[in-house]
Coordinates of C-alpha atoms in Angstrom, one line a residue:
X1 CA -12.0 14.3 67.2
X2 CA -14.8 12.3 66.1
X3 CA -18.1 13.8 66.9
X4 CA -21.8 13.3 67.7
X5 CA -24.5 10.7 66.3
X6 CA -22.7 7.7 68.3
X7 CA -19.6 9.3 68.6
X8 CA -19.3 12.0 71.1
X9 CA -18.2 15.4 71.6
X10 CA -19.0 16.7 75.0
X11 CA -15.4 15.5 76.1
X12 CA -14.2 17.4 73.2
X13 CA -12.6 15.7 69.9
X14 CA -13.5 12.8 68.1
X15 CA -13.5 9.1 68.5
X16 CA -14.0 6.0 70.3
X17 CA -12.4 5.8 73.7
X18 CA -10.3 2.7 74.2
X19 CA -8.1 1.7 77.4
X20 CA -5.8 -1.1 77.5
X21 CA -4.5 -2.1 80.9
X22 CA -2.2 -4.8 82.3
X23 CA -4.0 -8.1 82.8
X24 CA -4.5 -9.2 86.1
X25 CA -2.5 -12.2 85.3
X26 CA 0.6 -10.1 84.7
X27 CA 0.6 -8.5 88.4
X28 CA 2.7 -5.7 89.2
X29 CA 6.1 -7.5 89.2
X30 CA 9.1 -6.2 87.2
X31 CA 10.2 -6.8 83.7
X32 CA 8.0 -6.0 80.8
X33 CA 4.3 -7.4 80.6
X34 CA 3.8 -10.3 78.3
X35 CA 0.2 -9.7 78.0
X36 CA -1.7 -6.4 78.1
X37 CA -5.7 -6.0 78.5
X38 CA -7.1 -4.1 75.6
X39 CA -10.2 -2.3 76.9
X40 CA -12.3 -0.5 74.2
X41 CA -15.3 1.1 73.2
X42 CA -15.8 0.0 69.9
X43 CA -19.2 -1.5 68.7
X44 CA -20.6 -3.0 65.4
X45 CA -18.3 -3.1 62.5
X46 CA -15.4 -1.5 64.6
X47 CA -15.6 -4.0 67.1
X48 CA -15.4 -6.8 64.8
X49 CA -12.6 -5.4 62.9
X50 CA -10.3 -4.6 65.9
X51 CA -11.2 -8.1 67.5
X52 CA -10.2 -9.5 64.2
X53 CA -6.7 -7.7 63.9
X54 CA -5.9 -8.3 67.9
X55 CA -6.3 -11.9 67.0
X56 CA -3.9 -11.6 64.0
X57 CA -1.4 -10.0 66.3
X58 CA -1.6 -12.6 69.0
X59 CA -1.2 -15.1 66.5
X60 CA 2.0 -13.9 65.4
X61 CA 3.1 -12.7 68.8
X62 CA 2.4 -15.4 71.3
X63 CA 4.7 -13.7 73.9
X64 CA 3.1 -10.4 73.3
X65 CA -0.5 -11.2 74.0
X66 CA -3.2 -8.5 73.8
X67 CA -6.8 -9.4 75.4
X68 CA -9.4 -7.0 73.9
X69 CA -12.2 -6.2 76.3
X70 CA -14.9 -3.4 75.9
X71 CA -15.0 -0.5 78.0
X72 CA -17.4 2.6 77.8
X73 CA -16.3 5.3 75.4
X74 CA -16.9 8.2 77.6
X75 CA -15.4 7.0 80.8
X76 CA -12.1 6.4 79.7
X77 CA -10.4 9.7 81.1
X78 CA -12.5 9.0 84.6
X79 CA -11.2 5.8 84.5
X80 CA -7.5 6.1 83.8
X81 CA -7.4 8.9 86.5
X82 CA -9.0 6.5 89.1
X83 CA -6.6 3.9 88.0
X84 CA -3.9 6.5 89.3
X85 CA -5.3 6.6 92.6
X86 CA -6.0 2.8 93.0
X87 CA -2.3 2.0 91.8
X88 CA -3.3 0.0 88.8
X89 CA -2.7 2.2 86.1
X90 CA -3.4 0.9 82.4
X91 CA -0.7 0.2 80.4
X92 CA -2.2 1.8 77.1
X93 CA -5.2 4.0 76.9
X94 CA -7.0 5.5 73.7
X95 CA -8.1 8.7 74.8
X96 CA -9.8 11.8 73.4
X97 CA -7.5 14.3 72.2
X98 CA -9.0 16.7 74.8
X99 CA -7.7 14.6 77.5
X100 CA -3.9 14.8 77.0
X101 CA -3.6 18.1 79.1
X102 CA -5.3 16.4 81.7
X103 CA -3.1 13.4 81.7
X104 CA 0.5 15.0 81.4
X105 CA 2.5 16.1 84.3
X106 CA 1.2 12.7 86.0
X107 CA 4.3 10.5 86.8
X108 CA 2.2 7.5 85.3
X109 CA 2.0 9.3 81.7
X110 CA 4.6 8.3 79.3
X111 CA 6.5 10.8 77.5
X112 CA 7.0 9.2 74.1
X113 CA 8.9 11.5 72.6
X114 CA 12.3 9.4 72.4
X115 CA 10.3 6.5 71.6
X116 CA 8.7 8.1 68.5
X117 CA 11.9 10.0 67.2
X118 CA 14.5 7.4 68.2
X119 CA 12.5 4.6 66.1
X120 CA 12.6 5.3 62.1
X121 CA 9.7 2.8 61.8
X122 CA 7.3 5.1 63.5
X123 CA 7.7 7.8 60.9
X124 CA 6.2 10.5 62.9
X125 CA 6.1 13.0 60.1
X126 CA 3.9 10.5 58.0
X127 CA 1.2 11.0 60.1
X128 CA -1.2 14.1 59.2
X129 CA -0.3 17.6 60.7
X130 CA -3.2 17.7 62.6
X131 CA -2.7 14.4 64.6
X132 CA 1.0 15.3 65.1
X133 CA 0.0 18.7 66.7
X134 CA -2.7 17.3 68.8
X135 CA -0.1 14.7 70.4
X136 CA 2.4 17.4 71.2
X137 CA 2.5 19.6 74.4
X138 CA 5.1 21.8 74.6
X139 CA 7.9 19.9 72.9
X140 CA 7.1 16.4 74.1
X141 CA 5.0 13.8 72.7
X142 CA 2.2 12.3 74.5
X143 CA 0.2 10.0 72.2
X144 CA 0.2 7.8 69.1
X145 CA -2.6 9.0 66.8
X146 CA -5.6 6.5 66.9
X147 CA -8.3 8.6 64.7
X148 CA -8.4 11.9 62.9
X149 CA -11.5 13.5 61.7
X150 CA -12.6 17.2 60.5
X151 CA -15.3 18.8 59.2
X152 CA -16.7 19.6 55.8
X153 CA -20.3 20.6 54.3
X154 CA -22.5 17.8 53.6
X155 CA -25.6 18.9 51.4
X156 CA -28.9 17.2 50.8
X157 CA -29.1 17.3 46.6
X158 CA -32.6 16.5 46.4
X159 CA -33.5 20.0 48.5
X160 CA -30.8 21.7 46.3
X161 CA -33.0 20.8 43.1
X162 CA -36.0 21.3 44.8
X163 CA -35.0 25.0 45.3
X164 CA -33.1 25.6 42.0
X165 CA -29.8 25.8 43.4
X166 CA -26.7 24.6 42.1
X167 CA -24.6 22.3 44.3
X168 CA -21.6 24.1 46.5
X169 CA -18.3 24.6 44.9
X170 CA -15.0 24.6 46.4
X171 CA -15.1 28.4 45.8
X172 CA -18.1 28.9 47.9
X173 CA -18.1 32.0 50.2
X174 CA -19.8 32.6 53.3
X175 CA -22.3 34.9 51.4
X176 CA -23.0 31.8 48.9
X177 CA -23.8 29.6 51.9
X178 CA -25.9 32.0 53.4
X179 CA -27.9 32.9 50.5
X180 CA -28.3 28.9 49.8
X181 CA -29.3 28.6 53.4
X182 CA -32.2 31.4 52.9
X183 CA -33.4 29.6 49.8
X184 CA -33.5 26.4 51.3
X185 CA -35.5 27.3 54.7
X186 CA -39.3 27.8 55.0
X187 CA -42.4 25.5 55.4
X188 CA -40.7 23.9 58.4
X189 CA -37.3 23.3 56.6
X190 CA -34.0 24.6 57.3
X191 CA -31.1 25.5 55.2
X192 CA -28.4 24.5 58.0
X193 CA -28.2 22.7 61.4
X194 CA -26.0 23.8 64.3
X195 CA -25.5 22.0 67.2
X196 CA -26.4 24.8 70.1
X197 CA -26.0 22.9 73.4
X198 CA -23.2 25.0 74.3
X199 CA -20.6 22.4 74.4
X200 CA -17.3 21.8 72.4
X201 CA -19.8 20.5 69.7
X202 CA -21.0 24.2 69.5
X203 CA -17.4 25.7 69.9
X204 CA -15.5 23.9 67.2
X205 CA -17.8 24.8 64.5
X206 CA -17.4 28.3 65.5
X207 CA -13.2 28.0 65.5
X208 CA -13.6 26.9 62.0
X209 CA -15.6 30.2 61.2
X210 CA -13.1 32.0 63.2
X211 CA -10.0 30.8 61.3
X212 CA -11.7 31.2 58.1
X213 CA -11.8 34.7 58.5
X214 CA -8.3 35.0 59.7
X215 CA -8.4 35.2 63.3
X216 CA -7.3 33.3 66.3
X217 CA -8.7 32.0 69.5
X218 CA -5.7 32.8 71.7
X219 CA -2.5 35.1 71.2
X220 CA 0.7 33.3 70.2
X221 CA 1.8 32.8 74.1
X222 CA -1.9 31.3 75.0
X223 CA -1.8 34.0 77.7
X224 CA -4.9 36.2 76.3
X225 CA -7.9 36.0 74.3
X226 CA -7.7 36.7 70.7
X227 CA -11.0 36.1 69.4
X228 CA -12.6 39.5 70.2
X229 CA -11.4 40.8 67.0
X230 CA -12.7 41.9 63.8
X231 CA -12.5 38.1 62.6
X232 CA -14.5 37.0 65.5
X233 CA -17.0 39.7 64.9
X234 CA -17.4 38.6 61.2
X235 CA -17.7 35.1 62.4
X236 CA -20.2 35.6 65.2
X237 CA -22.2 37.9 62.9
X238 CA -22.8 35.2 60.3
X239 CA -24.1 33.1 63.0
X240 CA -26.4 35.9 64.5
X241 CA -27.7 36.8 61.0
X242 CA -28.5 33.5 59.8
X243 CA -29.9 32.2 63.0
X244 CA -31.9 35.3 64.3
X245 CA -32.5 37.2 61.2
X246 CA -32.8 34.7 58.5
X247 CA -34.2 32.0 60.4
X248 CA -32.6 29.6 58.4
X249 CA -30.8 27.6 61.3
X250 CA -32.2 24.7 63.0
X251 CA -30.7 24.7 66.2
X252 CA -29.9 21.5 67.7
X253 CA -30.1 21.0 71.6
X254 CA -27.6 18.3 71.3
X255 CA -30.2 15.4 70.9
X256 CA -28.6 14.8 67.4
X257 CA -32.1 15.4 65.8
X258 CA -30.1 17.2 62.9
X259 CA -29.5 13.9 61.1
X260 CA -33.2 12.7 61.0
X261 CA -34.1 15.9 59.8
X262 CA -31.4 15.8 57.1
X263 CA -32.8 12.1 56.3
X264 CA -36.4 13.5 55.8
X265 CA -35.3 16.4 53.6
X266 CA -35.9 19.1 56.2
X267 CA -32.3 20.4 56.6
X268 CA -30.3 20.9 53.8
X269 CA -26.8 21.4 54.8
X270 CA -24.9 20.1 57.6
X271 CA -21.1 20.8 59.0
X272 CA -20.1 17.6 60.1
X273 CA -17.5 14.7 59.6
X274 CA -17.4 11.2 57.9
X275 CA -18.7 9.7 61.2
X276 CA -22.5 11.1 60.1
X277 CA -22.0 9.6 56.6
X278 CA -22.8 6.1 57.2
X279 CA -26.1 7.5 59.1
X280 CA -27.7 8.9 55.9
X281 CA -30.3 7.0 54.6
X282 CA -29.5 5.0 51.3
X283 CA -32.4 6.8 49.6
X284 CA -30.9 10.2 50.3
X285 CA -28.5 11.6 47.6
X286 CA -26.0 13.7 48.9
X287 CA -22.6 15.7 48.2
X288 CA -19.7 16.4 50.2
X289 CA -17.7 19.8 49.9
X290 CA -15.4 21.8 51.5
X291 CA -16.4 24.3 54.1
X292 CA -17.4 27.6 52.6
X293 CA -14.6 30.1 53.4
X294 CA -14.1 33.9 53.9
X295 CA -10.2 34.2 54.1
X296 CA -9.6 30.4 53.3
X297 CA -11.6 27.1 53.5
X298 CA -10.0 26.3 56.9
X299 CA -11.7 23.6 58.7
X300 CA -11.0 21.8 62.2
X301 CA -9.8 18.5 63.2
X302 CA -10.0 16.7 66.5
X303 CA -7.6 13.7 66.7
X304 CA -7.5 11.0 69.4
X305 CA -4.6 9.1 70.9
X306 CA -3.1 6.1 72.5
X307 CA -1.6 7.0 75.6
X308 CA 0.7 4.6 77.6
X309 CA 0.9 4.5 81.5
X310 CA 2.6 1.6 82.7
X311 CA 6.4 1.4 81.9
X312 CA 6.4 -2.2 82.8
X313 CA 4.3 -3.1 80.0
X314 CA 5.9 -0.4 77.4
X315 CA 7.7 -3.0 75.3
X316 CA 4.7 -5.0 74.5
X317 CA 2.2 -2.1 74.1
X318 CA 4.8 0.0 72.2
X319 CA 5.2 -2.9 69.8
X320 CA 1.4 -3.6 69.4
X321 CA 0.7 0.3 68.9
X322 CA 3.4 0.4 66.3
X323 CA 1.9 -2.3 64.2
X324 CA -1.7 -1.2 64.8
X325 CA -1.2 2.1 63.3
X326 CA 1.3 1.0 60.6
X327 CA 0.1 2.1 57.1
X328 CA -1.1 -1.2 55.8
X329 CA -2.7 -2.3 59.0
X330 CA -4.3 1.0 59.5
X331 CA -5.8 1.2 55.8
X332 CA -7.2 -2.3 56.2
X333 CA -9.1 -1.2 59.3
X334 CA -10.2 2.1 58.0
X335 CA -11.4 0.1 54.7
X336 CA -13.7 -2.0 57.1
X337 CA -14.5 1.0 59.3
X338 CA -14.9 4.1 57.0
X339 CA -12.5 5.9 59.4
X340 CA -10.1 8.1 57.7
X341 CA -6.5 7.4 57.2
X342 CA -4.1 8.6 59.8
X343 CA -1.1 8.7 57.3
X344 CA -0.2 10.4 54.3
X345 CA 1.3 7.2 52.8
X346 CA -2.2 5.2 53.0
X347 CA -3.0 7.1 50.4
X348 CA -0.1 5.7 48.0
X349 CA -0.9 1.9 49.1
X350 CA -2.9 -0.4 46.5
X351 CA -6.0 -0.8 48.7
X352 CA -6.6 3.0 48.7
X353 CA -8.4 3.0 45.5
X354 CA -10.8 0.4 47.1
X355 CA -11.2 2.2 50.2
X356 CA -12.1 5.2 48.0
X357 CA -14.7 3.3 46.0
X358 CA -16.2 2.2 49.1
X359 CA -16.4 5.7 50.8
X360 CA -16.2 8.2 48.1
X361 CA -17.6 11.0 50.3
X362 CA -14.4 10.5 52.5
X363 CA -12.2 12.1 49.8
X364 CA -13.0 15.7 50.7
X365 CA -12.2 14.9 54.4
X366 CA -8.9 13.4 53.4
X367 CA -8.1 16.1 51.2
X368 CA -8.9 18.6 54.2
X369 CA -6.2 17.1 56.4
X370 CA -3.3 18.3 54.1
X371 CA -4.9 21.2 52.5
X372 CA -7.3 22.9 54.9
X373 CA -6.5 21.8 58.6
X374 CA -3.9 24.6 59.3
X375 CA -4.7 25.1 62.9
X376 CA -5.2 23.4 66.0
X377 CA -7.0 24.0 69.3
X378 CA -4.3 25.0 71.8
X379 CA -3.0 22.0 74.1
X380 CA -3.4 23.8 77.2
X381 CA -5.1 22.8 80.5
X382 CA -7.4 25.5 80.5
X383 CA -9.0 24.7 77.2
X384 CA -12.1 23.0 78.9
X385 CA -13.0 26.2 80.6
X386 CA -12.1 28.2 77.5
X387 CA -14.5 26.1 75.5
X388 CA -17.4 26.2 78.3
X389 CA -17.2 30.0 78.2
X390 CA -16.8 30.3 74.1
X391 CA -19.7 27.8 73.9
X392 CA -22.0 29.9 76.0
X393 CA -21.4 33.1 74.2
X394 CA -22.2 31.1 70.9
X395 CA -25.1 29.9 72.2
X396 CA -26.6 33.1 73.6
X397 CA -25.9 34.7 70.0
X398 CA -27.7 31.8 68.3
X399 CA -30.7 32.2 70.7
X400 CA -30.7 36.0 69.9
X401 CA -30.0 36.7 73.7
X402 CA -26.8 38.6 73.2
X403 CA -25.3 40.8 70.2
X404 CA -22.3 39.6 68.8
X405 CA -20.0 42.1 70.0
X406 CA -21.1 42.0 73.2
X407 CA -21.0 38.3 73.8
X408 CA -17.3 38.3 72.4
X409 CA -16.2 41.0 74.7
X410 CA -18.0 39.2 77.6
X411 CA -16.4 35.9 76.9
X412 CA -13.0 37.3 76.2
X413 CA -12.9 38.9 79.4
X414 CA -13.9 35.5 81.4
X415 CA -11.1 33.7 79.2
X416 CA -8.7 36.1 80.2
X417 CA -9.5 35.6 83.8
X418 CA -9.1 31.8 83.2
X419 CA -5.8 32.0 81.8
X420 CA -4.7 34.2 84.6
X421 CA -5.6 31.4 87.1
X422 CA -8.4 34.2 88.7

């Protein structure tokens, strides 16, 4: 789930949207398509890198050509659904992780379970757990991981030095975090920034707090809200106390000003991911640490996926995706773009040292994938509605319009109604 600052979060989880459809030259005839069109939303170095990799694939596979075509990131789901109606479904599409449940249950959407489990070369368990969880609905696999991210604590060293504060450590608690934010605040400066537009960008930071406190979003059957709990109260109270009582939080309205304020020395800490590191000015000295925790240092991940939709193009699309997401090829891609590895085995390849030397700040995010990403958002069709309800509750608390317990109780009732279909 690659997030804002040129990434996106309003559609829920992270990444760049890619759509691959059958080339018009392929038509709709029988047999396996020998050429697929790869629509993508990559720009800048990502676009350059994917174009080079596609060219490499095409040179080695003249009978399985891939034609890369740019497509707007945020319209991928809508375009895919529209293609179902028109009868011209894409062969493969890079979708936001949040889109999977909107696409399952449709006859065009390919169940990849047999392909994944029937092909040892895929090495499914090599993908990080968070990426596997997000691709699985029930007991079926619908996506191949394309991108995986998570949240960490990014801090401005100059602001910490000026405030006489020691830098965050892996053992930081919520109290340590809150106290540092207070000392960093004042004179038009803030200790922390929180995106408070009520979207998933607001929600997923709260979920990390909820999980750190030992709570859950829903019950084990995904039938009832579980966040109106002591853990939920602790998480929401922290937000209230920092934003309303301490006034140590810059509330970003969704226009991504938090990064400009971080660069200008007016925000001391961010809860963000590797997508923002490249946007930090070169003259800003910063560090990256695990999220401060209460029960754990739990964080949250939002992977994105390649999904297949045209059975006639399955052979070509599947072969290309296996190659593109293989450890060696993906590490080459990540070394050029700064994306995180998709697989644990990428850390064991010779080129991994060069990757870390180029992107040292990514080490914490990579470690998170195996150590601190312990839970995933539920892969259920009602999640977007649940996110909307919870986003409004968090927003109200941060603005001081509701007390934590009242906000949680009201949101839980609405979520229970959503889950009950009322």
